[in-house]
Amino acid sequence: MGCILVRQTDNGVIVENPKNKKSTNVPTHRDILAVWIYNNIIRQLEINKEELEQYL
């Protein structure tokens, strides 16, 4: 497992990589999630995009 949903917030969801305990807030409330933000989330959590997309 590469990515887990920690909790939902008013602004999106908090996802975590359980392998390294890194987490970040994904702003799903926005109509457009900028590509650089998306790539930054993947890089911060050290996961692949398929693991993240299951929560979006």
PQR file of N, CA, C, O and H, with PARSE charges and radii, in Angstrom:
ATOM      1  N   MET A   1       0.860  -1.181   0.000 -0.4000 1.5000
ATOM      2  CA  MET A   1       0.000   0.000   0.000 -0.0000 2.0000
ATOM      3  C   MET A   1       0.899   1.233   0.000  0.5500 1.7000
ATOM      4  O   MET A   1       1.805   1.339   0.826 -0.5500 1.4000
ATOM      5  N   GLY A   2       0.655   2.164  -0.917 -0.4000 1.5000
ATOM      6  CA  GLY A   2       1.513   3.321  -1.016 -0.0000 2.0000
ATOM      7  C   GLY A   2       0.917   4.599  -0.490  0.5500 1.7000
ATOM      8  O   GLY A   2       1.660   5.540  -0.215 -0.5500 1.4000
ATOM      9  H   GLY A   2      -0.082   2.078  -1.588  0.4000 1.0000
ATOM     10  N   CYS A   3      -0.399   4.680  -0.337 -0.4000 1.5000
ATOM     11  CA  CYS A   3      -1.031   5.928   0.064 -0.0000 2.0000
ATOM     12  C   CYS A   3      -2.335   5.609   0.780  0.5500 1.7000
ATOM     13  O   CYS A   3      -3.122   4.780   0.323 -0.5500 1.4000
ATOM     14  H   CYS A   3      -1.003   3.915  -0.561  0.4000 1.0000
ATOM     15  N   ILE A   4      -2.554   6.279   1.913 -0.4000 1.5000
ATOM     16  CA  ILE A   4      -3.809   6.067   2.629 -0.0000 2.0000
ATOM     17  C   ILE A   4      -4.477   7.406   2.917  0.5500 1.7000
ATOM     18  O   ILE A   4      -3.808   8.428   3.073 -0.5500 1.4000
ATOM     19  H   ILE A   4      -1.914   6.953   2.284  0.4000 1.0000
ATOM     20  N   LEU A   5      -5.778   7.387   2.984 -0.4000 1.5000
ATOM     21  CA  LEU A   5      -6.549   8.566   3.347 -0.0000 2.0000
ATOM     22  C   LEU A   5      -6.538   8.679   4.862  0.5500 1.7000
ATOM     23  O   LEU A   5      -6.977   7.764   5.559 -0.5500 1.4000
ATOM     24  H   LEU A   5      -6.322   6.557   2.857  0.4000 1.0000
ATOM     25  N   VAL A   6      -6.037   9.801   5.377 -0.4000 1.5000
ATOM     26  CA  VAL A   6      -5.983  10.002   6.819 -0.0000 2.0000
ATOM     27  C   VAL A   6      -7.314  10.547   7.310  0.5500 1.7000
ATOM     28  O   VAL A   6      -7.924   9.998   8.227 -0.5500 1.4000
ATOM     29  H   VAL A   6      -5.680  10.544   4.811  0.4000 1.0000
ATOM     30  N   ARG A   7      -7.762  11.650   6.679 -0.4000 1.5000
ATOM     31  CA  ARG A   7      -9.069  12.212   7.030 -0.0000 2.0000
ATOM     32  C   ARG A   7      -9.469  13.246   5.982  0.5500 1.7000
ATOM     33  O   ARG A   7      -8.640  13.728   5.210 -0.5500 1.4000
ATOM     34  H   ARG A   7      -7.266  12.096   5.934  0.4000 1.0000
ATOM     35  N   GLN A   8     -10.745  13.568   5.975 -0.4000 1.5000
ATOM     36  CA  GLN A   8     -11.241  14.619   5.100 -0.0000 2.0000
ATOM     37  C   GLN A   8     -11.296  15.918   5.886  0.5500 1.7000
ATOM     38  O   GLN A   8     -11.563  15.920   7.087 -0.5500 1.4000
ATOM     39  H   GLN A   8     -11.419  13.176   6.602  0.4000 1.0000
ATOM     40  N   THR A   9     -11.039  17.027   5.193 -0.4000 1.5000
ATOM     41  CA  THR A   9     -11.104  18.346   5.798 -0.0000 2.0000
ATOM     42  C   THR A   9     -12.073  19.196   4.987  0.5500 1.7000
ATOM     43  O   THR A   9     -12.597  18.746   3.968 -0.5500 1.4000
ATOM     44  H   THR A   9     -10.822  17.026   4.217  0.4000 1.0000
ATOM     45  N   ASP A  10     -12.312  20.420   5.438 -0.4000 1.5000
ATOM     46  CA  ASP A  10     -13.171  21.336   4.686 -0.0000 2.0000
ATOM     47  C   ASP A  10     -12.577  21.671   3.319  0.5500 1.7000
ATOM     48  O   ASP A  10     -13.306  21.986   2.379 -0.5500 1.4000
ATOM     49  H   ASP A  10     -11.887  20.785   6.266  0.4000 1.0000
ATOM     50  N   ASN A  11     -11.254  21.600   3.216 -0.4000 1.5000
ATOM     51  CA  ASN A  11     -10.569  21.992   1.990 -0.0000 2.0000
ATOM     52  C   ASN A  11     -10.152  20.831   1.106  0.5500 1.7000
ATOM     53  O   ASN A  11      -9.684  21.058  -0.010 -0.5500 1.4000
ATOM     54  H   ASN A  11     -10.662  21.344   3.980  0.4000 1.0000
ATOM     55  N   GLY A  12     -10.304  19.613   1.556 -0.4000 1.5000
ATOM     56  CA  GLY A  12      -9.880  18.476   0.745 -0.0000 2.0000
ATOM     57  C   GLY A  12      -9.692  17.237   1.592  0.5500 1.7000
ATOM     58  O   GLY A  12     -10.492  16.948   2.483 -0.5500 1.4000
ATOM     59  H   GLY A  12     -10.684  19.428   2.463  0.4000 1.0000
ATOM     60  N   VAL A  13      -8.629  16.508   1.306 -0.4000 1.5000
ATOM     61  CA  VAL A  13      -8.320  15.304   2.068 -0.0000 2.0000
ATOM     62  C   VAL A  13      -6.851  15.321   2.464  0.5500 1.7000
ATOM     63  O   VAL A  13      -6.018  15.898   1.765 -0.5500 1.4000
ATOM     64  H   VAL A  13      -7.979  16.742   0.582  0.4000 1.0000
ATOM     65  N   ILE A  14      -6.542  14.692   3.579 -0.4000 1.5000
ATOM     66  CA  ILE A  14      -5.158  14.514   3.993 -0.0000 2.0000
ATOM     67  C   ILE A  14      -4.796  13.075   3.685  0.5500 1.7000
ATOM     68  O   ILE A  14      -5.440  12.140   4.161 -0.5500 1.4000
ATOM     69  H   ILE A  14      -7.219  14.224   4.146  0.4000 1.0000
ATOM     70  N   VAL A  15      -3.751  12.912   2.878 -0.4000 1.5000
ATOM     71  CA  VAL A  15      -3.285  11.578   2.524 -0.0000 2.0000
ATOM     72  C   VAL A  15      -1.881  11.379   3.077  0.5500 1.7000
ATOM     73  O   VAL A  15      -1.122  12.333   3.242 -0.5500 1.4000
ATOM     74  H   VAL A  15      -3.228  13.672   2.492  0.4000 1.0000
ATOM     75  N   GLU A  16      -1.553  10.131   3.358 -0.4000 1.5000
ATOM     76  CA  GLU A  16      -0.269   9.808   3.973 -0.0000 2.0000
ATOM     77  C   GLU A  16       0.352   8.603   3.283  0.5500 1.7000
ATOM     78  O   GLU A  16      -0.345   7.691   2.839 -0.5500 1.4000
ATOM     79  H   GLU A  16      -2.170   9.356   3.224  0.4000 1.0000
ATOM     80  N   ASN A  17       1.663   8.620   3.204 -0.4000 1.5000
ATOM     81  CA  ASN A  17       2.420   7.453   2.764 -0.0000 2.0000
ATOM     82  C   ASN A  17       2.828   6.713   4.037  0.5500 1.7000
ATOM     83  O   ASN A  17       3.708   7.190   4.754 -0.5500 1.4000
ATOM     84  H   ASN A  17       2.229   9.361   3.565  0.4000 1.0000
ATOM     85  N   PRO A  18       2.222   5.567   4.343 -0.5600 1.5000
ATOM     86  CA  PRO A  18       2.513   4.872   5.601  0.2800 2.0000
ATOM     87  C   PRO A  18       3.934   4.326   5.683  0.5500 1.7000
ATOM     88  O   PRO A  18       4.413   4.003   6.770 -0.5500 1.4000
ATOM     89  N   LYS A  19       4.606   4.222   4.548 -0.4000 1.5000
ATOM     90  CA  LYS A  19       5.979   3.715   4.559 -0.0000 2.0000
ATOM     91  C   LYS A  19       6.943   4.706   5.188  0.5500 1.7000
ATOM     92  O   LYS A  19       7.898   4.303   5.853 -0.5500 1.4000
ATOM     93  H   LYS A  19       4.217   4.485   3.665  0.4000 1.0000
ATOM     94  N   ASN A  20       6.702   6.010   4.985 -0.4000 1.5000
ATOM     95  CA  ASN A  20       7.615   7.018   5.525 -0.0000 2.0000
ATOM     96  C   ASN A  20       6.900   8.048   6.405  0.5500 1.7000
ATOM     97  O   ASN A  20       7.522   9.008   6.862 -0.5500 1.4000
ATOM     98  H   ASN A  20       5.927   6.336   4.445  0.4000 1.0000
ATOM     99  N   LYS A  21       5.606   7.857   6.644 -0.4000 1.5000
ATOM    100  CA  LYS A  21       4.789   8.723   7.510 -0.0000 2.0000
ATOM    101  C   LYS A  21       4.697  10.165   7.017  0.5500 1.7000
ATOM    102  O   LYS A  21       4.363  11.059   7.795 -0.5500 1.4000
ATOM    103  H   LYS A  21       5.101   7.077   6.274  0.4000 1.0000
ATOM    104  N   LYS A  22       4.987  10.405   5.737 -0.4000 1.5000
ATOM    105  CA  LYS A  22       4.827  11.747   5.175 -0.0000 2.0000
ATOM    106  C   LYS A  22       3.370  11.934   4.793  0.5500 1.7000
ATOM    107  O   LYS A  22       2.742  11.020   4.258 -0.5500 1.4000
ATOM    108  H   LYS A  22       5.258   9.679   5.105  0.4000 1.0000
ATOM    109  N   SER A  23       2.825  13.127   5.067 -0.4000 1.5000
ATOM    110  CA  SER A  23       1.435  13.400   4.724 -0.0000 2.0000
ATOM    111  C   SER A  23       1.314  14.802   4.144  0.5500 1.7000
ATOM    112  O   SER A  23       2.187  15.648   4.339 -0.5500 1.4000
ATOM    113  H   SER A  23       3.335  13.869   5.502  0.4000 1.0000
ATOM    114  N   THR A  24       0.218  15.033   3.430 -0.4000 1.5000
ATOM    115  CA  THR A  24      -0.032  16.342   2.844 -0.0000 2.0000
ATOM    116  C   THR A  24      -1.527  16.522   2.622  0.5500 1.7000
ATOM    117  O   THR A  24      -2.271  15.550   2.489 -0.5500 1.4000
ATOM    118  H   THR A  24      -0.491  14.346   3.272  0.4000 1.0000
ATOM    119  N   ASN A  25      -1.955  17.782   2.583 -0.4000 1.5000
ATOM    120  CA  ASN A  25      -3.346  18.107   2.315 -0.0000 2.0000
ATOM    121  C   ASN A  25      -3.536  18.257   0.809  0.5500 1.7000
ATOM    122  O   ASN A  25      -2.812  19.013   0.161 -0.5500 1.4000
ATOM    123  H   ASN A  25      -1.350  18.571   2.690  0.4000 1.0000
ATOM    124  N   VAL A  26      -4.498  17.543   0.259 -0.4000 1.5000
ATOM    125  CA  VAL A  26      -4.814  17.636  -1.167 -0.0000 2.0000
ATOM    126  C   VAL A  26      -6.078  18.478  -1.299  0.5500 1.7000
ATOM    127  O   VAL A  26      -7.145  18.049  -0.861 -0.5500 1.4000
ATOM    128  H   VAL A  26      -5.086  16.929   0.786  0.4000 1.0000
ATOM    129  N   PRO A  27      -5.981  19.679  -1.898 -0.5600 1.5000
ATOM    130  CA  PRO A  27      -7.128  20.590  -1.964  0.2800 2.0000
ATOM    131  C   PRO A  27      -8.154  20.186  -3.016  0.5500 1.7000
ATOM    132  O   PRO A  27      -8.185  20.762  -4.104 -0.5500 1.4000
ATOM    133  N   THR A  28      -8.981  19.216  -2.707 -0.4000 1.5000
ATOM    134  CA  THR A  28      -9.973  18.719  -3.666 -0.0000 2.0000
ATOM    135  C   THR A  28     -11.157  19.656  -3.838  0.5500 1.7000
ATOM    136  O   THR A  28     -11.975  19.450  -4.734 -0.5500 1.4000
ATOM    137  H   THR A  28      -8.956  18.748  -1.824  0.4000 1.0000
ATOM    138  N   HIS A  29     -11.266  20.690  -2.993 -0.4000 1.5000
ATOM    139  CA  HIS A  29     -12.384  21.628  -3.116 -0.0000 2.0000
ATOM    140  C   HIS A  29     -12.207  22.577  -4.294  0.5500 1.7000
ATOM    141  O   HIS A  29     -13.159  23.249  -4.693 -0.5500 1.4000
ATOM    142  H   HIS A  29     -10.601  20.857  -2.266  0.4000 1.0000
ATOM    143  N   ARG A  30     -11.018  22.641  -4.849 -0.4000 1.5000
ATOM    144  CA  ARG A  30     -10.764  23.541  -5.972 -0.0000 2.0000
ATOM    145  C   ARG A  30     -11.208  22.897  -7.269  0.5500 1.7000
ATOM    146  O   ARG A  30     -11.091  21.684  -7.447 -0.5500 1.4000
ATOM    147  H   ARG A  30     -10.245  22.096  -4.526  0.4000 1.0000
ATOM    148  N   ASP A  31     -11.720  23.718  -8.175 -0.4000 1.5000
ATOM    149  CA  ASP A  31     -12.158  23.202  -9.468 -0.0000 2.0000
ATOM    150  C   ASP A  31     -10.984  22.667 -10.282  0.5500 1.7000
ATOM    151  O   ASP A  31     -11.102  21.650 -10.965 -0.5500 1.4000
ATOM    152  H   ASP A  31     -11.815  24.703  -8.031  0.4000 1.0000
ATOM    153  N   ILE A  32      -9.859  23.359 -10.203 -0.4000 1.5000
ATOM    154  CA  ILE A  32      -8.685  22.960 -10.977 -0.0000 2.0000
ATOM    155  C   ILE A  32      -7.521  22.745 -10.017  0.5500 1.7000
ATOM    156  O   ILE A  32      -7.118  23.663  -9.303 -0.5500 1.4000
ATOM    157  H   ILE A  32      -9.764  24.186  -9.648  0.4000 1.0000
ATOM    158  N   LEU A  33      -6.987  21.535 -10.005 -0.4000 1.5000
ATOM    159  CA  LEU A  33      -5.803  21.228  -9.208 -0.0000 2.0000
ATOM    160  C   LEU A  33      -4.606  21.367 -10.139  0.5500 1.7000
ATOM    161  O   LEU A  33      -4.388  20.527 -11.012 -0.5500 1.4000
ATOM    162  H   LEU A  33      -7.315  20.790 -10.585  0.4000 1.0000
ATOM    163  N   ALA A  34      -3.831  22.435  -9.949 -0.4000 1.5000
ATOM    164  CA  ALA A  34      -2.732  22.750 -10.865 -0.0000 2.0000
ATOM    165  C   ALA A  34      -1.749  21.585 -10.967  0.5500 1.7000
ATOM    166  O   ALA A  34      -1.506  20.869  -9.995 -0.5500 1.4000
ATOM    167  H   ALA A  34      -4.008  23.117  -9.240  0.4000 1.0000
ATOM    168  N   VAL A  35      -1.199  21.416 -12.145 -0.4000 1.5000
ATOM    169  CA  VAL A  35      -0.291  20.295 -12.403 -0.0000 2.0000
ATOM    170  C   VAL A  35       0.903  20.329 -11.465  0.5500 1.7000
ATOM    171  O   VAL A  35       1.334  19.283 -10.978 -0.5500 1.4000
ATOM    172  H   VAL A  35      -1.396  21.998 -12.934  0.4000 1.0000
ATOM    173  N   TRP A  36       1.446  21.512 -11.204 -0.4000 1.5000
ATOM    174  CA  TRP A  36       2.623  21.554 -10.342 -0.0000 2.0000
ATOM    175  C   TRP A  36       2.286  21.177  -8.912  0.5500 1.7000
ATOM    176  O   TRP A  36       3.123  20.594  -8.222 -0.5500 1.4000
ATOM    177  H   TRP A  36       1.096  22.362 -11.600  0.4000 1.0000
ATOM    178  N   ILE A  37       1.065  21.499  -8.438 -0.4000 1.5000
ATOM    179  CA  ILE A  37       0.639  21.096  -7.096 -0.0000 2.0000
ATOM    180  C   ILE A  37       0.497  19.581  -7.055  0.5500 1.7000
ATOM    181  O   ILE A  37       0.951  18.932  -6.112 -0.5500 1.4000
ATOM    182  H   ILE A  37       0.385  21.972  -8.998  0.4000 1.0000
ATOM    183  N   TYR A  38      -0.124  19.032  -8.064 -0.4000 1.5000
ATOM    184  CA  TYR A  38      -0.331  17.588  -8.173 -0.0000 2.0000
ATOM    185  C   TYR A  38       1.006  16.849  -8.137  0.5500 1.7000
ATOM    186  O   TYR A  38       1.177  15.892  -7.382 -0.5500 1.4000
ATOM    187  H   TYR A  38      -0.492  19.559  -8.829  0.4000 1.0000
ATOM    188  N   ASN A  39       1.942  17.301  -8.954 -0.4000 1.5000
ATOM    189  CA  ASN A  39       3.257  16.662  -8.987 -0.0000 2.0000
ATOM    190  C   ASN A  39       4.001  16.843  -7.677  0.5500 1.7000
ATOM    191  O   ASN A  39       4.742  15.952  -7.259 -0.5500 1.4000
ATOM    192  H   ASN A  39       1.803  18.078  -9.567  0.4000 1.0000
ATOM    193  N   ASN A  40       3.817  17.980  -7.023 -0.4000 1.5000
ATOM    194  CA  ASN A  40       4.460  18.231  -5.741 -0.0000 2.0000
ATOM    195  C   ASN A  40       3.939  17.270  -4.675  0.5500 1.7000
ATOM    196  O   ASN A  40       4.712  16.769  -3.858 -0.5500 1.4000
ATOM    197  H   ASN A  40       3.215  18.704  -7.362  0.4000 1.0000
ATOM    198  N   ILE A  41       2.640  17.015  -4.683 -0.4000 1.5000
ATOM    199  CA  ILE A  41       2.050  16.076  -3.726 -0.0000 2.0000
ATOM    200  C   ILE A  41       2.643  14.682  -3.927  0.5500 1.7000
ATOM    201  O   ILE A  41       3.014  14.013  -2.963 -0.5500 1.4000
ATOM    202  H   ILE A  41       2.012  17.422  -5.347  0.4000 1.0000
ATOM    203  N   ILE A  42       2.727  14.255  -5.177 -0.4000 1.5000
ATOM    204  CA  ILE A  42       3.293  12.938  -5.483 -0.0000 2.0000
ATOM    205  C   ILE A  42       4.746  12.868  -5.020  0.5500 1.7000
ATOM    206  O   ILE A  42       5.172  11.869  -4.439 -0.5500 1.4000
ATOM    207  H   ILE A  42       2.425  14.799  -5.960  0.4000 1.0000
ATOM    208  N   ARG A  43       5.505  13.934  -5.279 -0.4000 1.5000
ATOM    209  CA  ARG A  43       6.913  13.965  -4.880 -0.0000 2.0000
ATOM    210  C   ARG A  43       7.058  13.996  -3.360  0.5500 1.7000
ATOM    211  O   ARG A  43       7.904  13.291  -2.811 -0.5500 1.4000
ATOM    212  H   ARG A  43       5.159  14.745  -5.751  0.4000 1.0000
ATOM    213  N   GLN A  44       6.245  14.803  -2.670 -0.4000 1.5000
ATOM    214  CA  GLN A  44       6.329  14.899  -1.210 -0.0000 2.0000
ATOM    215  C   GLN A  44       6.055  13.569  -0.531  0.5500 1.7000
ATOM    216  O   GLN A  44       6.753  13.193   0.410 -0.5500 1.4000
ATOM    217  H   GLN A  44       5.557  15.376  -3.116  0.4000 1.0000
ATOM    218  N   LEU A  45       5.045  12.860  -1.003 -0.4000 1.5000
ATOM    219  CA  LEU A  45       4.662  11.600  -0.373 -0.0000 2.0000
ATOM    220  C   LEU A  45       5.454  10.409  -0.897  0.5500 1.7000
ATOM    221  O   LEU A  45       5.384   9.311  -0.345 -0.5500 1.4000
ATOM    222  H   LEU A  45       4.478  13.166  -1.768  0.4000 1.0000
ATOM    223  N   GLU A  46       6.212  10.641  -1.976 -0.4000 1.5000
ATOM    224  CA  GLU A  46       6.999   9.572  -2.597 -0.0000 2.0000
ATOM    225  C   GLU A  46       6.108   8.395  -3.000  0.5500 1.7000
ATOM    226  O   GLU A  46       6.363   7.245  -2.644 -0.5500 1.4000
ATOM    227  H   GLU A  46       6.269  11.533  -2.425  0.4000 1.0000
ATOM    228  N   ILE A  47       5.042   8.726  -3.764 -0.4000 1.5000
ATOM    229  CA  ILE A  47       4.094   7.717  -4.244 -0.0000 2.0000
ATOM    230  C   ILE A  47       3.932   7.873  -5.748  0.5500 1.7000
ATOM    231  O   ILE A  47       4.473   8.808  -6.337 -0.5500 1.4000
ATOM    232  H   ILE A  47       4.835   9.661  -4.053  0.4000 1.0000
ATOM    233  N   ASN A  48       3.198   6.975  -6.368 -0.4000 1.5000
ATOM    234  CA  ASN A  48       2.909   7.152  -7.790 -0.0000 2.0000
ATOM    235  C   ASN A  48       1.504   7.723  -7.944  0.5500 1.7000
ATOM    236  O   ASN A  48       0.708   7.695  -7.006 -0.5500 1.4000
ATOM    237  H   ASN A  48       2.757   6.215  -5.890  0.4000 1.0000
ATOM    238  N   LYS A  49       1.205   8.240  -9.131 -0.4000 1.5000
ATOM    239  CA  LYS A  49      -0.056   8.962  -9.317 -0.0000 2.0000
ATOM    240  C   LYS A  49      -1.280   8.074  -9.163  0.5500 1.7000
ATOM    241  O   LYS A  49      -2.335   8.555  -8.749 -0.5500 1.4000
ATOM    242  H   LYS A  49       1.852   8.262  -9.894  0.4000 1.0000
ATOM    243  N   GLU A  50      -1.169   6.790  -9.485 -0.4000 1.5000
ATOM    244  CA  GLU A  50      -2.314   5.889  -9.344 -0.0000 2.0000
ATOM    245  C   GLU A  50      -2.718   5.743  -7.875  0.5500 1.7000
ATOM    246  O   GLU A  50      -3.903   5.635  -7.558 -0.5500 1.4000
ATOM    247  H   GLU A  50      -0.312   6.399  -9.822  0.4000 1.0000
ATOM    248  N   GLU A  51      -1.722   5.742  -6.982 -0.4000 1.5000
ATOM    249  CA  GLU A  51      -2.018   5.624  -5.556 -0.0000 2.0000
ATOM    250  C   GLU A  51      -2.764   6.855  -5.051  0.5500 1.7000
ATOM    251  O   GLU A  51      -3.652   6.741  -4.205 -0.5500 1.4000
ATOM    252  H   GLU A  51      -0.760   5.830  -7.240  0.4000 1.0000
ATOM    253  N   LEU A  52      -2.409   8.018  -5.562 -0.4000 1.5000
ATOM    254  CA  LEU A  52      -3.069   9.255  -5.148 -0.0000 2.0000
ATOM    255  C   LEU A  52      -4.452   9.393  -5.779  0.5500 1.7000
ATOM    256  O   LEU A  52      -5.397   9.812  -5.111 -0.5500 1.4000
ATOM    257  H   LEU A  52      -1.688   8.111  -6.248  0.4000 1.0000
ATOM    258  N   GLU A  53      -4.579   9.048  -7.045 -0.4000 1.5000
ATOM    259  CA  GLU A  53      -5.825   9.284  -7.772 -0.0000 2.0000
ATOM    260  C   GLU A  53      -7.009   8.501  -7.225  0.5500 1.7000
ATOM    261  O   GLU A  53      -8.156   8.867  -7.482 -0.5500 1.4000
ATOM    262  H   GLU A  53      -3.811   8.708  -7.588  0.4000 1.0000
ATOM    263  N   GLN A  54      -6.762   7.451  -6.491 -0.4000 1.5000
ATOM    264  CA  GLN A  54      -7.887   6.707  -5.931 -0.0000 2.0000
ATOM    265  C   GLN A  54      -8.630   7.514  -4.865  0.5500 1.7000
ATOM    266  O   GLN A  54      -9.745   7.150  -4.490 -0.5500 1.4000
ATOM    267  H   GLN A  54      -5.830   7.154  -6.282  0.4000 1.0000
ATOM    268  N   TYR A  55      -8.031   8.605  -4.370 -0.4000 1.5000
ATOM    269  CA  TYR A  55      -8.680   9.440  -3.354 -0.0000 2.0000
ATOM    270  C   TYR A  55      -9.243  10.731  -3.914  0.5500 1.7000
ATOM    271  O   TYR A  55      -9.898  11.481  -3.191 -0.5500 1.4000
ATOM    272  H   TYR A  55      -7.126   8.901  -4.675  0.4000 1.0000
ATOM    273  N   LEU A  56      -9.003  11.005  -5.182 -0.4000 1.5000
ATOM    274  CA  LEU A  56      -9.465  12.272  -5.760 -0.0000 2.0000
ATOM    275  C   LEU A  56     -10.789  12.112  -6.462  0.5500 1.7000
ATOM    276  O   LEU A  56     -11.321  13.081  -7.004 -0.5500 1.4000
ATOM    277  H   LEU A  56      -8.470  10.396  -5.770  0.4000 1.0000
TER
END
